[in-house]
Coordinates of C-alpha atoms and ligand atoms in Angstrom, one line a residue:
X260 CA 53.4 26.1 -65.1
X261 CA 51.7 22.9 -66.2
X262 CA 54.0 19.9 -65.1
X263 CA 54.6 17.2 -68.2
X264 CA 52.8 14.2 -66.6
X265 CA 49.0 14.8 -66.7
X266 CA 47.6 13.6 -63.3
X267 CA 45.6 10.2 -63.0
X268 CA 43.0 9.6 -60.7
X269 CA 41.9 6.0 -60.0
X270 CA 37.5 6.2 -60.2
X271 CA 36.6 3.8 -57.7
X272 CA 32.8 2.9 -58.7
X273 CA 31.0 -0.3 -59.2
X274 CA 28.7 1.8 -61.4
X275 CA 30.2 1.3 -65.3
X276 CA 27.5 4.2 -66.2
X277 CA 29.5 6.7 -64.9
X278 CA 32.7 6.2 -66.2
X279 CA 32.1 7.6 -69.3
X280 CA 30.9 10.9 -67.8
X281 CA 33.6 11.2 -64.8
X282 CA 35.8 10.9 -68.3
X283 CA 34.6 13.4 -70.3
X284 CA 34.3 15.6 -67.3
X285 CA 38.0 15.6 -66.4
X286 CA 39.4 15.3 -69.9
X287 CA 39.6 19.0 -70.7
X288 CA 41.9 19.6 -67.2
X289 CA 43.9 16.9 -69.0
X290 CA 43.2 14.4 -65.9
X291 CA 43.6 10.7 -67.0
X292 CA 40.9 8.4 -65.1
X293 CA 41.2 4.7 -64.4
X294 CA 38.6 2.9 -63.1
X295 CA 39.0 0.7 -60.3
X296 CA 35.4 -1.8 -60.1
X297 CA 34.2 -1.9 -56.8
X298 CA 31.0 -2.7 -55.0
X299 CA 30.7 -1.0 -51.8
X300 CA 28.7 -2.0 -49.1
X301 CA 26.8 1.5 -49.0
X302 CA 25.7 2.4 -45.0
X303 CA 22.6 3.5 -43.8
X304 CA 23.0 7.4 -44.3
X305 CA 20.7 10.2 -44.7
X306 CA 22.9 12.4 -47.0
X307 CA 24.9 11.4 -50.0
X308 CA 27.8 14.1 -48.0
X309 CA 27.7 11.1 -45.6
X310 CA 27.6 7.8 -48.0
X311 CA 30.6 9.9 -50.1
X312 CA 32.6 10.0 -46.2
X313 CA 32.3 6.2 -45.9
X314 CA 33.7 5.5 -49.6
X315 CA 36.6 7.8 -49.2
X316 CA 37.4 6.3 -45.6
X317 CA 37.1 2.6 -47.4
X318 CA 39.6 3.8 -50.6
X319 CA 42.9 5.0 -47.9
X320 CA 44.8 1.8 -50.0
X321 CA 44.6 3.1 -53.4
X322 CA 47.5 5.0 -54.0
X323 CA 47.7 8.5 -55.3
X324 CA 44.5 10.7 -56.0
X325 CA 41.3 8.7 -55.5
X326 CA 38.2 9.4 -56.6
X327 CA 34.8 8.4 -55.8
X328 CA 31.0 10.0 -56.1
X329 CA 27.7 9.5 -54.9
X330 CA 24.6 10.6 -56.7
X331 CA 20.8 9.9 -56.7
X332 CA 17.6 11.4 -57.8
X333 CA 15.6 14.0 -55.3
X334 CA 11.9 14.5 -56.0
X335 CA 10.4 17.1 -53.8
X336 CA 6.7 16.4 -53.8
X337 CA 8.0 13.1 -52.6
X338 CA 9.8 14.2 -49.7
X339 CA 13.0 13.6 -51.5
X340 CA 13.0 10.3 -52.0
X341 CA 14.0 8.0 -53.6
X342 CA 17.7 10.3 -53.1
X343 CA 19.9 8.7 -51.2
X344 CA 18.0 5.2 -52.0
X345 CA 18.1 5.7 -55.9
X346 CA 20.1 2.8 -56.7
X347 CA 18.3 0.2 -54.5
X348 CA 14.6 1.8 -55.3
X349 CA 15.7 1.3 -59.3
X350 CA 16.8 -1.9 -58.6
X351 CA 14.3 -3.7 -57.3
X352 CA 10.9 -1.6 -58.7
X353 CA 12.4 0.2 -61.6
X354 CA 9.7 3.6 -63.1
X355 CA 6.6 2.1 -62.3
X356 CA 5.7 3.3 -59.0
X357 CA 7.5 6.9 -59.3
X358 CA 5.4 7.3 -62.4
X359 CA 2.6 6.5 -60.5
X360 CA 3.1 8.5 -57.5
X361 CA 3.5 11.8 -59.7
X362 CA 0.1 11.4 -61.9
X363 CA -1.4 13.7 -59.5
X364 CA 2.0 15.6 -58.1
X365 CA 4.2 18.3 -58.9
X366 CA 6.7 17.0 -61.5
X367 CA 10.0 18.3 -60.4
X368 CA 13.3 16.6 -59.7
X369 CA 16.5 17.2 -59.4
X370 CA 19.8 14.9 -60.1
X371 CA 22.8 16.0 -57.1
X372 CA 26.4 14.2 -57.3
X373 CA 28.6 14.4 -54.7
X374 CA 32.3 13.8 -55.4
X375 CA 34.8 13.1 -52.8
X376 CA 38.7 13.1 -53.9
X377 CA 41.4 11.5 -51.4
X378 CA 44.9 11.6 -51.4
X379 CA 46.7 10.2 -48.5
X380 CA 44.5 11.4 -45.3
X381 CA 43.7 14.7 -47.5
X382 CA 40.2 14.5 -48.8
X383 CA 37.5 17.0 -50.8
X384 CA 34.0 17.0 -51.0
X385 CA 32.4 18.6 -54.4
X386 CA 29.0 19.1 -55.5
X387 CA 26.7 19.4 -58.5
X388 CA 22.9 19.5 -59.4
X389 CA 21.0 19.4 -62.4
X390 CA 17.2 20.7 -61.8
X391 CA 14.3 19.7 -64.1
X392 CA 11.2 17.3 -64.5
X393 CA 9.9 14.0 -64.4
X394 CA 8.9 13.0 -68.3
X395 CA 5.0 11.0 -68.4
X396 CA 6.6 8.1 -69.7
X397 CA 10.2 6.8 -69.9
X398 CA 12.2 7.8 -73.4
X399 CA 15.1 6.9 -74.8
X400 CA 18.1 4.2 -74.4
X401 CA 21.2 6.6 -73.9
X402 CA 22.4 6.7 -70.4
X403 CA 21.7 4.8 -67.4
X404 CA 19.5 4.8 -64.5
X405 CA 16.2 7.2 -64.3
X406 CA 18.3 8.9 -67.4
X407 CA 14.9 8.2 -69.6
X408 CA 12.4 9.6 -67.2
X409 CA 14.5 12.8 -66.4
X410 CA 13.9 16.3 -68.4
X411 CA 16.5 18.6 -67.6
X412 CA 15.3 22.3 -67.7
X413 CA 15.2 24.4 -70.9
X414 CA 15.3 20.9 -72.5
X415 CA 12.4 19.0 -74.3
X416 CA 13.3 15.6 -74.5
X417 CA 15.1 13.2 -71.5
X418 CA 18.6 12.9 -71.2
X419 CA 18.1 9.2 -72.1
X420 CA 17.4 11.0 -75.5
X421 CA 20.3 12.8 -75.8
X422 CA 23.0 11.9 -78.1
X423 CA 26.3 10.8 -76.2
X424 CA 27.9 14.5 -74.9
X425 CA 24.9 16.6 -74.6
X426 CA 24.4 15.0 -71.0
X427 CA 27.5 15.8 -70.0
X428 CA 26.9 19.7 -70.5
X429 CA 24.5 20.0 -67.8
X430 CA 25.1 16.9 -65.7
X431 CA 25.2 17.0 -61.9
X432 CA 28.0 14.9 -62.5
X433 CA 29.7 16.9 -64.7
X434 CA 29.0 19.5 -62.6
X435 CA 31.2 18.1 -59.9
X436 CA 33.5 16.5 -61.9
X437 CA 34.3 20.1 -63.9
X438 CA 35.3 21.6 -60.1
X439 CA 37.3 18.5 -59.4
X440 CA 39.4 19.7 -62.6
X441 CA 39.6 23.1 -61.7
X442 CA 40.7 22.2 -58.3
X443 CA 43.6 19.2 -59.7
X444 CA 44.5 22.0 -62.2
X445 CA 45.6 24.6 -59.2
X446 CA 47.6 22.1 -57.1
X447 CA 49.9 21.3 -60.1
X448 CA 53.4 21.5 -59.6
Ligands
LIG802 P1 25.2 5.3 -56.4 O1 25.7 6.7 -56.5 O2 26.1 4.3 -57.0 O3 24.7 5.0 -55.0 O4 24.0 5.3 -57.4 C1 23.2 6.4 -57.7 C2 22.0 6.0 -58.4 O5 21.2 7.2 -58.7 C3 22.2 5.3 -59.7 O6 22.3 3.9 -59.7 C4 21.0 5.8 -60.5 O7 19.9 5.0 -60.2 C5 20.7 7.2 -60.0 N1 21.5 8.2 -60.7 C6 22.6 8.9 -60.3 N2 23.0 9.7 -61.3 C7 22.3 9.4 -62.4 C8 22.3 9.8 -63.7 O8 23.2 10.6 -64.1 N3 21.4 9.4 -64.5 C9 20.4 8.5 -64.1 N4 20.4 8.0 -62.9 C10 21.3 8.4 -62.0

């Protein structure tokens, strides 16, 4: 039975680029998502698993279901990186130097998300990937981050190209988002 009230969960993020996407993600389980802004100070960690552990230990004050996510961008031919630094690596050198690093390297990335849900001291871990290339050049103004140099598979244009929604359809993000509706759905009164 589907209880009248849909469930909200309070999106704690300091990243407005997501918002839209944890959104549309969680609409179609009917789960209403406020955002709460918040910087975090982000710890030295090797996994997102472990940066998503931190953020749900720092959110125990927000009342009711609490969400939060860490994502990043995972090139193989370079070791991984800049993963679990994406953010920082953006910020302070932007496409330049990945661009550069690839001219003579395999091409393929992959986006992972990690969301972590808390209620109380109950908390879930979920997780999505979305596997393609690295474009020549960056394209595109949709999205945010390293949305204009990524080429998701079976696609032939960035997701910084794609109208508003066709992201969402194949997004790590959504990817994790879609099994934190699934799993809000079955633990409705
Ligand atoms: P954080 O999860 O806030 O640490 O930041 C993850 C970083 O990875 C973002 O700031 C982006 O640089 C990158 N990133 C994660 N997901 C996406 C995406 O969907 N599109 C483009 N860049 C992303």
């Amino acid at each position: 039975m589907v209880s009248a009230r849909p469930p909200v969960v309070t999106f704690v993020s300091r990243n407005a680029g997501k918002v839209p996407e944890v959104r549309a993600a969680l609409r179609p389980f009917g789960v209403r998502v406020r955002w709460k802004r918040k910087e975090f100070t982000e710890p030295q960690a090797e996994s997102l698993e472990e940066v998503v552990d931190e953020k749900l230990r720092s959110v125990g004050d927000v009342a009711g279901y609490v969400l939060v996510e860490d994502s990043g961008l995972f090139i193989p031919a370079l070791k991984g990186f800049p993963g679990v630094y994406s953010a920082h690596f953006l910020d302070l050198w932007e496409f330049g130097p990945i661009l550069e690093l690839l001219q003579n390297r395999p091409r393929k990335a992959y986006f992972r998300a990690v969301a972590g849900l808390r209620k109380g001291r109950q908390s879930w871990k979920f997780v999505g990937e979305v596997h393609g290339t690295i474009a020549r050049r960056p394209a595109g103004r949709h999205g945010f981050g390293y949305d204009p140099i990524f080429v998701p598979e079976g696609w032939d244009r960035t997701f910084g190209q794609a109208p508003v929604g066709e992201k969402d359809a194949v997004s790590h993000r959504a990817r994790a988002m879609v099994q934190v509706g699934q799993f809000l759905e079955h633990r409705r009164p």
